[in-house]
GROMACS .gro file of C-alpha atoms in nm:
model
  311
    1UNK     CA    1  16.728  13.860   4.204
    2UNK     CA    2  17.002  13.985   4.469
    3UNK     CA    3  16.848  13.704   4.732
    4UNK     CA    4  17.046  13.456   4.842
    5UNK     CA    5  16.990  13.116   5.008
    6UNK     CA    6  17.062  13.160   5.435
    7UNK     CA    7  17.127  12.880   5.618
    8UNK     CA    8  17.251  13.044   5.918
    9UNK     CA    9  17.157  13.355   6.079
   10UNK     CA   10  17.331  13.543   6.345
   11UNK     CA   11  17.270  13.628   6.681
   12UNK     CA   12  17.388  14.016   6.801
   13UNK     CA   13  17.236  14.045   7.068
   14UNK     CA   14  17.565  14.000   7.245
   15UNK     CA   15  17.769  14.207   7.099
   16UNK     CA   16  17.810  14.433   7.276
   17UNK     CA   17  17.816  14.246   7.696
   18UNK     CA   18  18.219  14.159   7.809
   19UNK     CA   19  18.426  13.895   7.828
   20UNK     CA   20  18.401  13.875   8.191
   21UNK     CA   21  18.029  13.984   8.201
   22UNK     CA   22  17.974  13.706   8.016
   23UNK     CA   23  18.148  13.477   8.227
   24UNK     CA   24  17.919  13.593   8.527
   25UNK     CA   25  17.739  13.568   8.322
   26UNK     CA   26  17.706  13.225   8.209
   27UNK     CA   27  17.736  13.093   8.584
   28UNK     CA   28  17.471  13.318   8.716
   29UNK     CA   29  17.239  13.118   8.390
   30UNK     CA   30  17.415  12.770   8.467
   31UNK     CA   31  17.300  12.833   8.872
   32UNK     CA   32  16.942  12.871   8.702
   33UNK     CA   33  16.867  12.681   8.457
   34UNK     CA   34  16.973  12.448   8.686
   35UNK     CA   35  16.764  12.537   8.991
   36UNK     CA   36  16.500  12.532   8.753
   37UNK     CA   37  16.512  12.193   8.595
   38UNK     CA   38  16.475  12.073   8.986
   39UNK     CA   39  16.243  12.264   9.193
   40UNK     CA   40  16.002  12.172   8.840
   41UNK     CA   41  16.130  11.835   8.872
   42UNK     CA   42  16.132  11.780   9.215
   43UNK     CA   43  15.756  11.914   9.223
   44UNK     CA   44  15.670  11.667   8.914
   45UNK     CA   45  15.791  11.367   9.146
   46UNK     CA   46  15.652  11.477   9.476
   47UNK     CA   47  15.321  11.460   9.259
   48UNK     CA   48  15.356  11.082   9.036
   49UNK     CA   49  15.507  10.921   9.330
   50UNK     CA   50  15.282  11.031   9.600
   51UNK     CA   51  14.889  10.897   9.500
   52UNK     CA   52  14.710  11.121   9.729
   53UNK     CA   53  14.824  11.456   9.520
   54UNK     CA   54  14.653  11.242   9.172
   55UNK     CA   55  14.380  11.504   9.188
   56UNK     CA   56  14.288  11.757   8.921
   57UNK     CA   57  14.450  12.037   9.082
   58UNK     CA   58  14.780  11.911   9.135
   59UNK     CA   59  14.758  11.709   8.780
   60UNK     CA   60  14.753  12.047   8.601
   61UNK     CA   61  15.122  12.157   8.862
   62UNK     CA   62  15.248  11.837   8.721
   63UNK     CA   63  15.123  11.957   8.362
   64UNK     CA   64  15.282  12.274   8.411
   65UNK     CA   65  15.599  12.209   8.551
   66UNK     CA   66  15.657  12.030   8.307
   67UNK     CA   67  15.588  12.268   8.035
   68UNK     CA   68  15.851  12.437   8.209
   69UNK     CA   69  16.099  12.230   8.121
   70UNK     CA   70  16.041  12.184   7.771
   71UNK     CA   71  16.027  12.595   7.750
   72UNK     CA   72  16.351  12.637   7.909
   73UNK     CA   73  16.533  12.371   7.693
   74UNK     CA   74  16.399  12.515   7.445
   75UNK     CA   75  16.664  12.843   7.544
   76UNK     CA   76  16.862  12.799   7.844
   77UNK     CA   77  17.164  12.481   7.639
   78UNK     CA   78  17.231  12.806   7.305
   79UNK     CA   79  17.251  13.135   7.596
   80UNK     CA   80  17.494  12.886   7.856
   81UNK     CA   81  17.670  12.819   7.442
   82UNK     CA   82  17.700  13.216   7.334
   83UNK     CA   83  17.786  13.329   7.635
   84UNK     CA   84  18.144  13.100   7.654
   85UNK     CA   85  18.129  13.135   7.225
   86UNK     CA   86  18.223  13.489   7.045
   87UNK     CA   87  18.081  13.383   6.814
   88UNK     CA   88  17.711  13.394   6.804
   89UNK     CA   89  17.540  13.206   6.527
   90UNK     CA   90  17.234  12.967   6.469
   91UNK     CA   91  17.140  12.687   6.208
   92UNK     CA   92  16.849  12.882   5.931
   93UNK     CA   93  16.649  12.511   6.034
   94UNK     CA   94  16.754  12.556   6.495
   95UNK     CA   95  16.644  12.907   6.461
   96UNK     CA   96  16.263  12.824   6.351
   97UNK     CA   97  16.262  12.513   6.593
   98UNK     CA   98  16.408  12.738   6.891
   99UNK     CA   99  16.094  12.989   6.785
  100UNK     CA  100  15.862  12.655   6.722
  101UNK     CA  101  15.992  12.538   7.070
  102UNK     CA  102  16.005  12.877   7.218
  103UNK     CA  103  15.576  13.025   7.115
  104UNK     CA  104  15.480  12.714   7.178
  105UNK     CA  105  15.560  12.706   7.578
  106UNK     CA  106  15.402  13.076   7.629
  107UNK     CA  107  15.103  12.944   7.462
  108UNK     CA  108  15.106  12.584   7.626
  109UNK     CA  109  15.110  12.815   7.959
  110UNK     CA  110  14.830  13.038   7.909
  111UNK     CA  111  14.547  12.713   7.736
  112UNK     CA  112  14.722  12.551   8.166
  113UNK     CA  113  14.665  12.904   8.340
  114UNK     CA  114  14.281  12.864   8.164
  115UNK     CA  115  14.288  12.488   8.218
  116UNK     CA  116  14.351  12.591   8.602
  117UNK     CA  117  14.082  12.882   8.644
  118UNK     CA  118  13.834  12.620   8.529
  119UNK     CA  119  13.909  12.432   8.725
  120UNK     CA  120  13.908  12.593   9.052
  121UNK     CA  121  13.550  12.747   8.929
  122UNK     CA  122  13.399  12.419   8.928
  123UNK     CA  123  13.555  12.382   9.265
  124UNK     CA  124  13.448  12.645   9.420
  125UNK     CA  125  13.130  12.789   9.215
  126UNK     CA  126  13.009  12.434   9.126
  127UNK     CA  127  13.152  12.141   9.408
  128UNK     CA  128  12.845  11.900   9.325
  129UNK     CA  129  12.972  11.876   8.940
  130UNK     CA  130  13.345  11.906   8.983
  131UNK     CA  131  13.382  11.528   9.024
  132UNK     CA  132  13.150  11.439   8.675
  133UNK     CA  133  13.313  11.725   8.460
  134UNK     CA  134  13.679  11.727   8.614
  135UNK     CA  135  13.834  11.365   8.673
  136UNK     CA  136  14.150  11.296   8.687
  137UNK     CA  137  14.175  11.067   8.328
  138UNK     CA  138  14.027  11.369   8.190
  139UNK     CA  139  14.233  11.640   8.312
  140UNK     CA  140  14.476  11.422   8.101
  141UNK     CA  141  14.337  11.426   7.825
  142UNK     CA  142  14.246  11.810   7.796
  143UNK     CA  143  14.555  11.859   7.878
  144UNK     CA  144  14.834  11.693   7.615
  145UNK     CA  145  14.514  11.838   7.366
  146UNK     CA  146  14.525  12.178   7.438
  147UNK     CA  147  14.936  12.180   7.442
  148UNK     CA  148  14.884  11.960   7.092
  149UNK     CA  149  14.632  12.238   6.931
  150UNK     CA  150  14.922  12.538   7.104
  151UNK     CA  151  15.227  12.310   6.930
  152UNK     CA  152  14.991  12.264   6.614
  153UNK     CA  153  14.912  12.674   6.639
  154UNK     CA  154  15.240  12.810   6.656
  155UNK     CA  155  15.331  12.503   6.429
  156UNK     CA  156  15.127  12.659   6.110
  157UNK     CA  157  15.335  13.020   6.158
  158UNK     CA  158  15.660  12.911   6.204
  159UNK     CA  159  15.561  12.680   5.881
  160UNK     CA  160  15.421  13.033   5.670
  161UNK     CA  161  15.725  13.238   5.808
  162UNK     CA  162  15.975  12.919   5.673
  163UNK     CA  163  15.856  13.020   5.278
  164UNK     CA  164  16.005  13.367   5.320
  165UNK     CA  165  16.256  13.462   5.081
  166UNK     CA  166  16.461  13.678   5.327
  167UNK     CA  167  16.659  13.916   5.238
  168UNK     CA  168  16.907  13.954   5.614
  169UNK     CA  169  17.066  13.682   5.810
  170UNK     CA  170  17.100  13.910   6.166
  171UNK     CA  171  16.923  13.895   6.426
  172UNK     CA  172  16.880  14.145   6.760
  173UNK     CA  173  16.835  13.896   6.996
  174UNK     CA  174  16.990  13.653   7.212
  175UNK     CA  175  16.755  13.368   7.056
  176UNK     CA  176  16.544  13.423   6.742
  177UNK     CA  177  16.202  13.515   6.747
  178UNK     CA  178  15.927  13.446   6.452
  179UNK     CA  179  15.812  13.822   6.411
  180UNK     CA  180  16.216  13.973   6.379
  181UNK     CA  181  16.247  13.650   6.120
  182UNK     CA  182  16.007  13.750   5.896
  183UNK     CA  183  16.036  14.123   5.912
  184UNK     CA  184  16.376  14.022   5.727
  185UNK     CA  185  16.164  13.877   5.418
  186UNK     CA  186  16.319  14.044   5.086
  187UNK     CA  187  15.898  14.115   5.015
  188UNK     CA  188  15.662  14.259   5.234
  189UNK     CA  189  15.381  14.129   5.013
  190UNK     CA  190  15.498  13.798   5.090
  191UNK     CA  191  15.405  13.880   5.532
  192UNK     CA  192  15.053  13.986   5.481
  193UNK     CA  193  14.944  13.560   5.496
  194UNK     CA  194  15.191  13.532   5.842
  195UNK     CA  195  15.019  13.897   5.971
  196UNK     CA  196  14.669  13.776   5.950
  197UNK     CA  197  14.747  13.364   6.082
  198UNK     CA  198  14.945  13.604   6.385
  199UNK     CA  199  14.678  13.816   6.440
  200UNK     CA  200  14.402  13.496   6.489
  201UNK     CA  201  14.715  13.329   6.693
  202UNK     CA  202  14.682  13.660   6.935
  203UNK     CA  203  14.326  13.711   6.918
  204UNK     CA  204  14.318  13.347   6.963
  205UNK     CA  205  14.465  13.336   7.305
  206UNK     CA  206  14.339  13.666   7.413
  207UNK     CA  207  14.007  13.499   7.484
  208UNK     CA  208  14.204  13.245   7.667
  209UNK     CA  209  14.278  13.487   7.904
  210UNK     CA  210  13.934  13.658   7.862
  211UNK     CA  211  13.793  13.352   8.014
  212UNK     CA  212  14.040  13.305   8.299
  213UNK     CA  213  13.901  13.654   8.405
  214UNK     CA  214  13.555  13.619   8.362
  215UNK     CA  215  13.611  13.260   8.539
  216UNK     CA  216  13.784  13.428   8.852
  217UNK     CA  217  13.497  13.716   8.842
  218UNK     CA  218  13.286  13.415   8.929
  219UNK     CA  219  13.497  13.264   9.173
  220UNK     CA  220  13.482  13.611   9.383
  221UNK     CA  221  13.215  13.711   9.376
  222UNK     CA  222  13.095  13.353   9.510
  223UNK     CA  223  13.409  13.374   9.776
  224UNK     CA  224  13.262  13.729   9.882
  225UNK     CA  225  12.993  13.564  10.127
  226UNK     CA  226  13.102  13.235  10.249
  227UNK     CA  227  13.396  13.192  10.466
  228UNK     CA  228  13.492  12.837  10.367
  229UNK     CA  229  13.509  12.927   9.988
  230UNK     CA  230  13.689  13.223  10.082
  231UNK     CA  231  13.914  12.943  10.282
  232UNK     CA  232  14.014  12.765   9.956
  233UNK     CA  233  14.039  13.057   9.788
  234UNK     CA  234  14.333  13.186   9.972
  235UNK     CA  235  14.464  12.822   9.980
  236UNK     CA  236  14.433  12.710   9.628
  237UNK     CA  237  14.389  13.015   9.403
  238UNK     CA  238  14.604  13.291   9.559
  239UNK     CA  239  14.939  13.033   9.461
  240UNK     CA  240  14.773  13.058   9.070
  241UNK     CA  241  14.655  13.400   9.045
  242UNK     CA  242  14.982  13.506   9.107
  243UNK     CA  243  15.126  13.289   8.821
  244UNK     CA  244  14.857  13.401   8.592
  245UNK     CA  245  15.008  13.851   8.690
  246UNK     CA  246  15.385  13.654   8.662
  247UNK     CA  247  15.303  13.515   8.315
  248UNK     CA  248  15.057  13.827   8.183
  249UNK     CA  249  15.312  14.084   8.296
  250UNK     CA  250  15.698  13.923   8.180
  251UNK     CA  251  15.452  13.836   7.860
  252UNK     CA  252  15.310  14.208   7.790
  253UNK     CA  253  15.635  14.388   7.809
  254UNK     CA  254  15.751  14.105   7.587
  255UNK     CA  255  15.475  14.212   7.330
  256UNK     CA  256  15.542  14.583   7.399
  257UNK     CA  257  15.888  14.553   7.301
  258UNK     CA  258  15.855  14.362   7.051
  259UNK     CA  259  15.587  14.602   6.872
  260UNK     CA  260  15.688  14.926   7.024
  261UNK     CA  261  15.958  14.954   7.134
  262UNK     CA  262  16.287  15.185   7.134
  263UNK     CA  263  16.548  15.138   6.999
  264UNK     CA  264  16.727  15.421   7.186
  265UNK     CA  265  16.704  15.151   7.506
  266UNK     CA  266  16.996  14.997   7.620
  267UNK     CA  267  17.099  14.612   7.515
  268UNK     CA  268  17.172  14.485   7.788
  269UNK     CA  269  16.779  14.599   7.903
  270UNK     CA  270  16.652  14.458   7.627
  271UNK     CA  271  16.800  14.145   7.674
  272UNK     CA  272  16.648  14.110   8.022
  273UNK     CA  273  16.306  14.221   7.886
  274UNK     CA  274  16.353  13.911   7.557
  275UNK     CA  275  16.400  13.650   7.808
  276UNK     CA  276  16.235  13.718   8.173
  277UNK     CA  277  15.929  13.555   8.086
  278UNK     CA  278  16.159  13.288   8.023
  279UNK     CA  279  16.338  13.285   8.329
  280UNK     CA  280  16.141  13.421   8.632
  281UNK     CA  281  15.794  13.248   8.537
  282UNK     CA  282  15.976  12.849   8.491
  283UNK     CA  283  16.141  12.917   8.845
  284UNK     CA  284  15.900  13.112   9.044
  285UNK     CA  285  15.590  12.901   8.989
  286UNK     CA  286  15.695  12.596   9.189
  287UNK     CA  287  15.847  12.735   9.442
  288UNK     CA  288  15.559  12.946   9.532
  289UNK     CA  289  15.259  12.629   9.454
  290UNK     CA  290  15.512  12.438   9.701
  291UNK     CA  291  15.581  12.675   9.967
  292UNK     CA  292  15.150  12.792   9.920
  293UNK     CA  293  15.008  12.439   9.824
  294UNK     CA  294  15.016  12.246  10.189
  295UNK     CA  295  14.996  11.853  10.051
  296UNK     CA  296  15.259  12.007   9.856
  297UNK     CA  297  15.449  12.167  10.169
  298UNK     CA  298  15.425  11.893  10.373
  299UNK     CA  299  15.537  11.639  10.128
  300UNK     CA  300  15.817  11.843  10.047
  301UNK     CA  301  15.887  11.859  10.501
  302UNK     CA  302  15.836  11.522  10.522
  303UNK     CA  303  16.104  11.398  10.250
  304UNK     CA  304  16.361  11.658  10.385
  305UNK     CA  305  16.301  11.532  10.720
  306UNK     CA  306  16.269  11.191  10.619
  307UNK     CA  307  16.628  11.282  10.444
  308UNK     CA  308  16.732  11.455  10.752
  309UNK     CA  309  16.730  11.150  10.975
  310UNK     CA  310  16.850  10.904  10.780
  311UNK     CA  311  17.183  11.127  10.759
   0.00000   0.00000   0.00000
């Protein structure tokens, strides 16, 4: 009977951060966001405008970068605004939207990584079938369908959350997290469906992880006795493995912090753990692929050289 309608949420993640620290953090975050946009957009444009890069592997890399821009757009603008604002609030609908964007970004990233693993498995283990199975048109359709599927799965979770009656508007985070919103429910029994769907979602994406491991087990086995395949593995698979390790490590730390996080951890450390998956992979992945993949690296060098000669 004492439940009131919540129209805004108060984010308390920055409450222990001083004004001077916020100013420094604002400029650092703005630089990081601008760099993230620059490297991702550059890689997208290089792949789109260079017909030599219109291959499945590079199309998937382009989708990877587009998804990075999508995910960071759900985090950085609000975070930068909060760093300059004395009050950190977000509307109820804005909070649900932010959770939708950030969760679907993470799920889509894993789906694209699974597609990349399958692409490399076909290229190395079944090269004769590669061009029949992985055409550019099919890869584009698969990437779009996987993104839409991730968006829909997360949307179901967010819709169930929107039906809950909440007893508190306070979120001890820098941004909106579905698990935290659900924990604010006045009636714990009403969250049973949320827990079931959330666990099903986790299982679906754990299976994505198992598929990636299975693919690389076959790839490594095939490359072990072949110098040619070994060279192909080092050239095209190493960047993918680095991206995978970065993604899995950041996600694992975030999940452990969500489920088992200690209340004794200092707030700045909690904040870093929360945002690392939104900061590190979107910034590092384009740099890793740009420097490691020969075709992409050569296009970047050609472009820079041309601009330097023009000047």
